[in-house]
Amino acid sequence: MATVFKTAQQFRTVTSSEITLSQLMLPTHSNFSGKIHGGHLLSLMDQIAFASASKFSGSYCVTASVDRVDFLNPIEVGELITLKASVNYVGNTSMMVGIRVDAQNIQTGEVKHCNSSYFTMIAKDTSGATMPVPRLQLTNREQVMRYLKAAERINARKQRIAAEPFGGDLNQALALMASEHTDVNVDMAGV
Ligand code: GDP
């Protein structure tokens, strides 16, 4: 199997970043319709992203961005959710942590996929300044694929941020609003 050698920097394996967290969903985690609050899930995802990034980098970490959170299936009270996380990609001071959330009905054993999200975490030193993170050692096909998907996601995000409709031309934007977005009204007279 081919090996790609890099400079003599410190490398750490994806395995060294892996974390698994399971929690039984209680009535206190539910919303008014009896399903688990999205906010509770987000909080657990943020915790595991922190733990994975911090374990990998050996430093304190903060959340920079989340790409993206789609709630694929509702979670019921009494289900056991499991979050699995690993660092998929590293920048100079950042790490992309992938998280998968599954929920299991513990009586039937049925498992449903609830969420897959990618958190960008930044390493900080004790003074709060950003600090470099170790390089990533990939050891199997899945890790290479996840690394490349993360790189693509970062590029797509940069393009999304750069793109403004019609290069920012307001007249063209208003023409489109008038022709296609008829469920909103634009009145800029008071601006
Ligand atoms: P994928 O990113 O296309 O592989 O989509 P998945 O939904 O399978 O997983 C989302 C992310 O969760 C992955 O990119 C990993 O970072 C993480 N992940 C998935 N499975 C595992 C696992 O078994 N263990 C750990 N530690 N992390 C996992």
PDB file of C-alpha atoms and ligand atoms in Angstrom:
ATOM      1  CA  MET A   1       0.000   0.000   0.000  1.00  0.00           C
ATOM      2  CA  ALA A   2       1.323   3.470  -0.944  1.00  0.00           C
ATOM      3  CA  THR A   3       2.644   5.737   1.792  1.00  0.00           C
ATOM      4  CA  VAL A   4       2.719   9.527   1.493  1.00  0.00           C
ATOM      5  CA  PHE A   5       5.621  10.940   3.522  1.00  0.00           C
ATOM      6  CA  LYS A   6       5.602  14.482   4.865  1.00  0.00           C
ATOM      7  CA  THR A   7       8.111  16.563   6.810  1.00  0.00           C
ATOM      8  CA  ALA A   8       9.222  15.678  10.329  1.00  0.00           C
ATOM      9  CA  GLN A   9       6.249  17.366  12.016  1.00  0.00           C
ATOM     10  CA  GLN A  10       4.292  15.748  14.787  1.00  0.00           C
ATOM     11  CA  PHE A  11       1.650  13.386  13.386  1.00  0.00           C
ATOM     12  CA  ARG A  12      -1.289  11.932  15.271  1.00  0.00           C
ATOM     13  CA  THR A  13      -3.666   9.242  14.092  1.00  0.00           C
ATOM     14  CA  VAL A  14      -7.395   9.674  13.524  1.00  0.00           C
ATOM     15  CA  THR A  15      -7.855   6.891  16.081  1.00  0.00           C
ATOM     16  CA  SER A  16      -6.268   9.103  18.731  1.00  0.00           C
ATOM     17  CA  SER A  17      -9.165  11.549  18.258  1.00  0.00           C
ATOM     18  CA  GLU A  18     -12.014   9.042  18.450  1.00  0.00           C
ATOM     19  CA  ILE A  19     -14.703   9.462  21.085  1.00  0.00           C
ATOM     20  CA  THR A  20     -18.017   7.695  21.646  1.00  0.00           C
ATOM     21  CA  LEU A  21     -20.737   9.030  23.928  1.00  0.00           C
ATOM     22  CA  SER A  22     -24.038   7.320  24.781  1.00  0.00           C
ATOM     23  CA  GLN A  23     -26.939   8.819  26.670  1.00  0.00           C
ATOM     24  CA  LEU A  24     -30.448   7.590  27.524  1.00  0.00           C
ATOM     25  CA  MET A  25     -33.075  10.132  26.477  1.00  0.00           C
ATOM     26  CA  LEU A  26     -35.168  11.224  29.474  1.00  0.00           C
ATOM     27  CA  PRO A  27     -38.501  13.064  29.664  1.00  0.00           C
ATOM     28  CA  THR A  28     -36.554  16.164  30.813  1.00  0.00           C
ATOM     29  CA  HIS A  29     -34.898  16.247  27.356  1.00  0.00           C
ATOM     30  CA  SER A  30     -38.211  16.355  25.477  1.00  0.00           C
ATOM     31  CA  ASN A  31     -40.141  19.191  23.880  1.00  0.00           C
ATOM     32  CA  PHE A  32     -43.904  19.812  24.091  1.00  0.00           C
ATOM     33  CA  SER A  33     -44.682  17.100  21.544  1.00  0.00           C
ATOM     34  CA  GLY A  34     -42.691  14.428  23.409  1.00  0.00           C
ATOM     35  CA  LYS A  35     -39.708  14.272  21.027  1.00  0.00           C
ATOM     36  CA  ILE A  36     -36.153  15.070  22.080  1.00  0.00           C
ATOM     37  CA  HIS A  37     -35.217  18.757  21.864  1.00  0.00           C
ATOM     38  CA  GLY A  38     -32.919  19.603  18.952  1.00  0.00           C
ATOM     39  CA  GLY A  39     -31.105  21.916  21.352  1.00  0.00           C
ATOM     40  CA  HIS A  40     -30.225  19.031  23.672  1.00  0.00           C
ATOM     41  CA  LEU A  41     -28.744  17.105  20.763  1.00  0.00           C
ATOM     42  CA  LEU A  42     -26.773  20.155  19.637  1.00  0.00           C
ATOM     43  CA  SER A  43     -25.340  20.550  23.110  1.00  0.00           C
ATOM     44  CA  LEU A  44     -24.167  16.901  23.158  1.00  0.00           C
ATOM     45  CA  MET A  45     -22.681  17.302  19.672  1.00  0.00           C
ATOM     46  CA  ASP A  46     -20.767  20.380  20.773  1.00  0.00           C
ATOM     47  CA  GLN A  47     -19.449  18.492  23.806  1.00  0.00           C
ATOM     48  CA  ILE A  48     -18.204  15.530  21.784  1.00  0.00           C
ATOM     49  CA  ALA A  49     -16.684  17.837  19.142  1.00  0.00           C
ATOM     50  CA  PHE A  50     -14.786  19.604  21.914  1.00  0.00           C
ATOM     51  CA  ALA A  51     -13.658  16.302  23.467  1.00  0.00           C
ATOM     52  CA  SER A  52     -12.440  14.863  20.159  1.00  0.00           C
ATOM     53  CA  ALA A  53     -10.580  18.018  19.082  1.00  0.00           C
ATOM     54  CA  SER A  54      -9.102  18.537  22.531  1.00  0.00           C
ATOM     55  CA  LYS A  55      -7.951  14.921  22.783  1.00  0.00           C
ATOM     56  CA  PHE A  56      -6.322  15.131  19.344  1.00  0.00           C
ATOM     57  CA  SER A  57      -4.623  18.496  19.806  1.00  0.00           C
ATOM     58  CA  GLY A  58      -3.866  18.284  23.524  1.00  0.00           C
ATOM     59  CA  SER A  59      -5.217  21.803  23.938  1.00  0.00           C
ATOM     60  CA  TYR A  60      -8.315  23.771  24.829  1.00  0.00           C
ATOM     61  CA  CYS A  61     -10.600  24.164  21.785  1.00  0.00           C
ATOM     62  CA  VAL A  62     -13.502  26.371  20.726  1.00  0.00           C
ATOM     63  CA  THR A  63     -16.209  25.825  18.109  1.00  0.00           C
ATOM     64  CA  ALA A  64     -15.767  27.977  14.987  1.00  0.00           C
ATOM     65  CA  SER A  65     -18.514  26.661  12.713  1.00  0.00           C
ATOM     66  CA  VAL A  66     -20.889  23.799  12.064  1.00  0.00           C
ATOM     67  CA  ASP A  67     -21.553  22.292   8.657  1.00  0.00           C
ATOM     68  CA  ARG A  68     -24.517  21.481   8.951  1.00  0.00           C
ATOM     69  CA  VAL A  69     -27.251  20.105  11.195  1.00  0.00           C
ATOM     70  CA  ASP A  70     -30.159  18.287   9.569  1.00  0.00           C
ATOM     71  CA  PHE A  71     -32.395  16.361  11.926  1.00  0.00           C
ATOM     72  CA  LEU A  72     -33.033  13.273   9.816  1.00  0.00           C
ATOM     73  CA  ASN A  73     -35.245  11.366  12.260  1.00  0.00           C
ATOM     74  CA  PRO A  74     -36.987  12.421  15.480  1.00  0.00           C
ATOM     75  CA  ILE A  75     -35.672  10.866  18.712  1.00  0.00           C
ATOM     76  CA  GLU A  76     -38.119   9.493  21.271  1.00  0.00           C
ATOM     77  CA  VAL A  77     -37.938   9.539  25.063  1.00  0.00           C
ATOM     78  CA  GLY A  78     -36.480   6.178  26.223  1.00  0.00           C
ATOM     79  CA  GLU A  79     -34.160   5.767  23.218  1.00  0.00           C
ATOM     80  CA  LEU A  80     -30.415   5.388  23.691  1.00  0.00           C
ATOM     81  CA  ILE A  81     -28.478   7.790  21.513  1.00  0.00           C
ATOM     82  CA  THR A  82     -24.853   7.236  20.570  1.00  0.00           C
ATOM     83  CA  LEU A  83     -22.603   9.963  19.208  1.00  0.00           C
ATOM     84  CA  LYS A  84     -19.347   8.983  17.515  1.00  0.00           C
ATOM     85  CA  ALA A  85     -16.721  11.563  16.624  1.00  0.00           C
ATOM     86  CA  SER A  86     -13.298  11.757  15.029  1.00  0.00           C
ATOM     87  CA  VAL A  87     -11.016  14.392  13.520  1.00  0.00           C
ATOM     88  CA  ASN A  88     -11.292  14.068   9.729  1.00  0.00           C
ATOM     89  CA  TYR A  89      -9.138  16.997   8.584  1.00  0.00           C
ATOM     90  CA  VAL A  90      -6.649  19.508   9.998  1.00  0.00           C
ATOM     91  CA  GLY A  91      -5.727  23.065   9.045  1.00  0.00           C
ATOM     92  CA  ASN A  92      -2.939  25.006  10.780  1.00  0.00           C
ATOM     93  CA  THR A  93      -4.896  25.720  13.940  1.00  0.00           C
ATOM     94  CA  SER A  94      -8.231  24.113  13.092  1.00  0.00           C
ATOM     95  CA  MET A  95      -9.657  20.605  13.026  1.00  0.00           C
ATOM     96  CA  MET A  96     -12.783  19.337  11.312  1.00  0.00           C
ATOM     97  CA  VAL A  97     -14.535  16.887  13.600  1.00  0.00           C
ATOM     98  CA  GLY A  98     -17.124  14.570  12.039  1.00  0.00           C
ATOM     99  CA  ILE A  99     -19.989  13.426  14.255  1.00  0.00           C
ATOM    100  CA  ARG A 100     -22.526  10.699  13.648  1.00  0.00           C
ATOM    101  CA  VAL A 101     -25.607  10.396  15.845  1.00  0.00           C
ATOM    102  CA  ASP A 102     -27.663   7.194  15.978  1.00  0.00           C
ATOM    103  CA  ALA A 103     -30.633   6.410  18.207  1.00  0.00           C
ATOM    104  CA  GLN A 104     -31.513   2.917  19.350  1.00  0.00           C
ATOM    105  CA  ASN A 105     -34.838   1.615  20.579  1.00  0.00           C
ATOM    106  CA  ILE A 106     -33.415  -0.487  23.383  1.00  0.00           C
ATOM    107  CA  GLN A 107     -36.411  -2.830  23.502  1.00  0.00           C
ATOM    108  CA  THR A 108     -36.430  -3.753  19.805  1.00  0.00           C
ATOM    109  CA  GLY A 109     -32.760  -3.055  19.049  1.00  0.00           C
ATOM    110  CA  GLU A 110     -33.760  -0.971  16.011  1.00  0.00           C
ATOM    111  CA  VAL A 111     -31.186   1.734  15.199  1.00  0.00           C
ATOM    112  CA  LYS A 112     -31.916   4.887  13.197  1.00  0.00           C
ATOM    113  CA  HIS A 113     -29.470   7.429  11.839  1.00  0.00           C
ATOM    114  CA  CYS A 114     -30.402  10.856  13.222  1.00  0.00           C
ATOM    115  CA  ASN A 115     -27.671  13.209  12.187  1.00  0.00           C
ATOM    116  CA  SER A 116     -24.204  13.607  10.637  1.00  0.00           C
ATOM    117  CA  SER A 117     -22.471  16.935  11.110  1.00  0.00           C
ATOM    118  CA  TYR A 118     -19.001  18.409  10.765  1.00  0.00           C
ATOM    119  CA  PHE A 119     -17.743  20.862  13.395  1.00  0.00           C
ATOM    120  CA  THR A 120     -14.720  23.116  12.820  1.00  0.00           C
ATOM    121  CA  MET A 121     -12.826  23.472  16.085  1.00  0.00           C
ATOM    122  CA  ILE A 122      -9.938  25.861  16.820  1.00  0.00           C
ATOM    123  CA  ALA A 123      -7.076  25.074  19.221  1.00  0.00           C
ATOM    124  CA  LYS A 124      -6.240  27.733  21.817  1.00  0.00           C
ATOM    125  CA  ASP A 125      -3.311  28.100  24.191  1.00  0.00           C
ATOM    126  CA  THR A 126      -3.664  29.194  27.820  1.00  0.00           C
ATOM    127  CA  SER A 127      -3.581  32.885  26.837  1.00  0.00           C
ATOM    128  CA  GLY A 128      -6.470  32.384  24.387  1.00  0.00           C
ATOM    129  CA  ALA A 129      -4.301  32.684  21.260  1.00  0.00           C
ATOM    130  CA  THR A 130      -4.775  30.176  18.437  1.00  0.00           C
ATOM    131  CA  MET A 131      -2.133  27.471  18.316  1.00  0.00           C
ATOM    132  CA  PRO A 132      -0.944  24.936  15.720  1.00  0.00           C
ATOM    133  CA  VAL A 133      -2.397  21.445  15.820  1.00  0.00           C
ATOM    134  CA  PRO A 134      -0.646  18.136  14.997  1.00  0.00           C
ATOM    135  CA  ARG A 135      -0.669  16.834  11.415  1.00  0.00           C
ATOM    136  CA  LEU A 136      -3.069  14.009  10.657  1.00  0.00           C
ATOM    137  CA  GLN A 137      -1.911  10.427  10.065  1.00  0.00           C
ATOM    138  CA  LEU A 138      -4.403   8.566   7.844  1.00  0.00           C
ATOM    139  CA  THR A 139      -4.274   4.792   8.079  1.00  0.00           C
ATOM    140  CA  ASN A 140      -7.158   3.439   5.991  1.00  0.00           C
ATOM    141  CA  ARG A 141      -9.355   4.081   2.950  1.00  0.00           C
ATOM    142  CA  GLU A 142     -12.296   5.435   4.991  1.00  0.00           C
ATOM    143  CA  GLN A 143     -10.048   8.052   6.626  1.00  0.00           C
ATOM    144  CA  VAL A 144      -8.638   9.155   3.249  1.00  0.00           C
ATOM    145  CA  MET A 145     -12.181   9.501   1.845  1.00  0.00           C
ATOM    146  CA  ARG A 146     -13.352  11.478   4.886  1.00  0.00           C
ATOM    147  CA  TYR A 147     -10.282  13.744   4.618  1.00  0.00           C
ATOM    148  CA  LEU A 148     -10.966  14.484   0.943  1.00  0.00           C
ATOM    149  CA  LYS A 149     -14.678  15.039   1.572  1.00  0.00           C
ATOM    150  CA  ALA A 150     -13.742  17.538   4.303  1.00  0.00           C
ATOM    151  CA  ALA A 151     -11.410  19.367   1.885  1.00  0.00           C
ATOM    152  CA  GLU A 152     -14.245  19.555  -0.667  1.00  0.00           C
ATOM    153  CA  ARG A 153     -16.636  20.817   1.988  1.00  0.00           C
ATOM    154  CA  ILE A 154     -14.197  23.596   2.917  1.00  0.00           C
ATOM    155  CA  ASN A 155     -13.854  24.662  -0.738  1.00  0.00           C
ATOM    156  CA  ALA A 156     -17.622  24.628  -1.278  1.00  0.00           C
ATOM    157  CA  ARG A 157     -18.079  26.752   1.841  1.00  0.00           C
ATOM    158  CA  LYS A 158     -15.527  29.339   0.644  1.00  0.00           C
ATOM    159  CA  GLN A 159     -17.368  29.604  -2.673  1.00  0.00           C
ATOM    160  CA  ARG A 160     -20.735  29.957  -0.931  1.00  0.00           C
ATOM    161  CA  ILE A 161     -19.386  32.776   1.237  1.00  0.00           C
ATOM    162  CA  ALA A 162     -17.863  34.583  -1.765  1.00  0.00           C
ATOM    163  CA  ALA A 163     -20.960  34.306  -3.963  1.00  0.00           C
ATOM    164  CA  GLU A 164     -23.451  37.207  -3.850  1.00  0.00           C
ATOM    165  CA  PRO A 165     -26.403  36.938  -6.280  1.00  0.00           C
ATOM    166  CA  PHE A 166     -25.793  38.864  -9.527  1.00  0.00           C
ATOM    167  CA  GLY A 167     -22.470  40.084  -8.165  1.00  0.00           C
ATOM    168  CA  GLY A 168     -24.438  42.345  -5.793  1.00  0.00           C
ATOM    169  CA  ASP A 169     -26.426  44.145  -8.557  1.00  0.00           C
ATOM    170  CA  LEU A 170     -29.621  45.289  -6.764  1.00  0.00           C
ATOM    171  CA  ASN A 171     -31.682  45.953  -9.930  1.00  0.00           C
ATOM    172  CA  GLN A 172     -31.203  42.418 -11.185  1.00  0.00           C
ATOM    173  CA  ALA A 173     -31.915  41.064  -7.710  1.00  0.00           C
ATOM    174  CA  LEU A 174     -35.178  43.078  -7.492  1.00  0.00           C
ATOM    175  CA  ALA A 175     -36.261  41.914 -10.951  1.00  0.00           C
ATOM    176  CA  LEU A 176     -35.855  38.316  -9.812  1.00  0.00           C
ATOM    177  CA  MET A 177     -37.699  39.035  -6.550  1.00  0.00           C
ATOM    178  CA  ALA A 178     -40.614  40.527  -8.517  1.00  0.00           C
ATOM    179  CA  SER A 179     -40.811  37.641 -10.985  1.00  0.00           C
ATOM    180  CA  GLU A 180     -40.189  34.577  -8.810  1.00  0.00           C
ATOM    181  CA  HIS A 181     -40.396  35.348  -5.090  1.00  0.00           C
ATOM    182  CA  THR A 182     -43.974  36.530  -4.925  1.00  0.00           C
ATOM    183  CA  ASP A 183     -44.541  35.335  -1.349  1.00  0.00           C
ATOM    184  CA  VAL A 184     -42.481  38.264  -0.024  1.00  0.00           C
ATOM    185  CA  ASN A 185     -42.927  41.986  -0.504  1.00  0.00           C
ATOM    186  CA  VAL A 186     -39.979  44.365  -0.949  1.00  0.00           C
ATOM    187  CA  ASP A 187     -40.571  47.951   0.167  1.00  0.00           C
ATOM    188  CA  MET A 188     -37.351  49.911   0.575  1.00  0.00           C
ATOM    189  CA  ALA A 189     -38.963  53.347   0.555  1.00  0.00           C
ATOM    190  CA  GLY A 190     -38.247  53.908   4.243  1.00  0.00           C
ATOM    191  CA  VAL A 191     -34.538  53.019   4.004  1.00  0.00           C
TER     192      VAL A 191
HETATM  193  P1  GDP B   1     -19.189   9.955   6.550  1.00  0.00           P
HETATM  194  O1  GDP B   1     -18.534  11.215   7.051  1.00  0.00           O
HETATM  195  O2  GDP B   1     -19.547  10.060   5.092  1.00  0.00           O
HETATM  196  O3  GDP B   1     -18.399   8.717   6.861  1.00  0.00           O
HETATM  197  O4  GDP B   1     -20.632   9.872   7.266  1.00  0.00           O
HETATM  198  P2  GDP B   1     -21.109   9.129   8.604  1.00  0.00           P
HETATM  199  O5  GDP B   1     -22.514   9.573   8.829  1.00  0.00           O
HETATM  200  O6  GDP B   1     -20.902   7.655   8.546  1.00  0.00           O
HETATM  201  O7  GDP B   1     -20.179   9.686   9.763  1.00  0.00           O
HETATM  202  C1  GDP B   1     -20.099  11.064  10.061  1.00  0.00           C
HETATM  203  C2  GDP B   1     -18.823  11.293  10.829  1.00  0.00           C
HETATM  204  O8  GDP B   1     -18.941  10.671  12.124  1.00  0.00           O
HETATM  205  C3  GDP B   1     -17.588  10.629  10.205  1.00  0.00           C
HETATM  206  O9  GDP B   1     -17.005  11.466   9.226  1.00  0.00           O
HETATM  207  C4  GDP B   1     -16.693  10.412  11.416  1.00  0.00           C
HETATM  208  O10 GDP B   1     -15.971  11.601  11.719  1.00  0.00           O
HETATM  209  C5  GDP B   1     -17.693  10.132  12.540  1.00  0.00           C
HETATM  210  N1  GDP B   1     -17.866   8.689  12.700  1.00  0.00           N
HETATM  211  C6  GDP B   1     -18.647   7.854  11.976  1.00  0.00           C
HETATM  212  N2  GDP B   1     -18.520   6.571  12.399  1.00  0.00           N
HETATM  213  C7  GDP B   1     -17.669   6.608  13.453  1.00  0.00           C
HETATM  214  C8  GDP B   1     -17.154   5.587  14.344  1.00  0.00           C
HETATM  215  O11 GDP B   1     -17.453   4.403  14.245  1.00  0.00           O
HETATM  216  N3  GDP B   1     -16.299   6.023  15.340  1.00  0.00           N
HETATM  217  C9  GDP B   1     -15.951   7.331  15.489  1.00  0.00           C
HETATM  218  N4  GDP B   1     -15.118   7.658  16.498  1.00  0.00           N
HETATM  219  N5  GDP B   1     -16.408   8.300  14.659  1.00  0.00           N
HETATM  220  C10 GDP B   1     -17.248   7.943  13.653  1.00  0.00           C
END
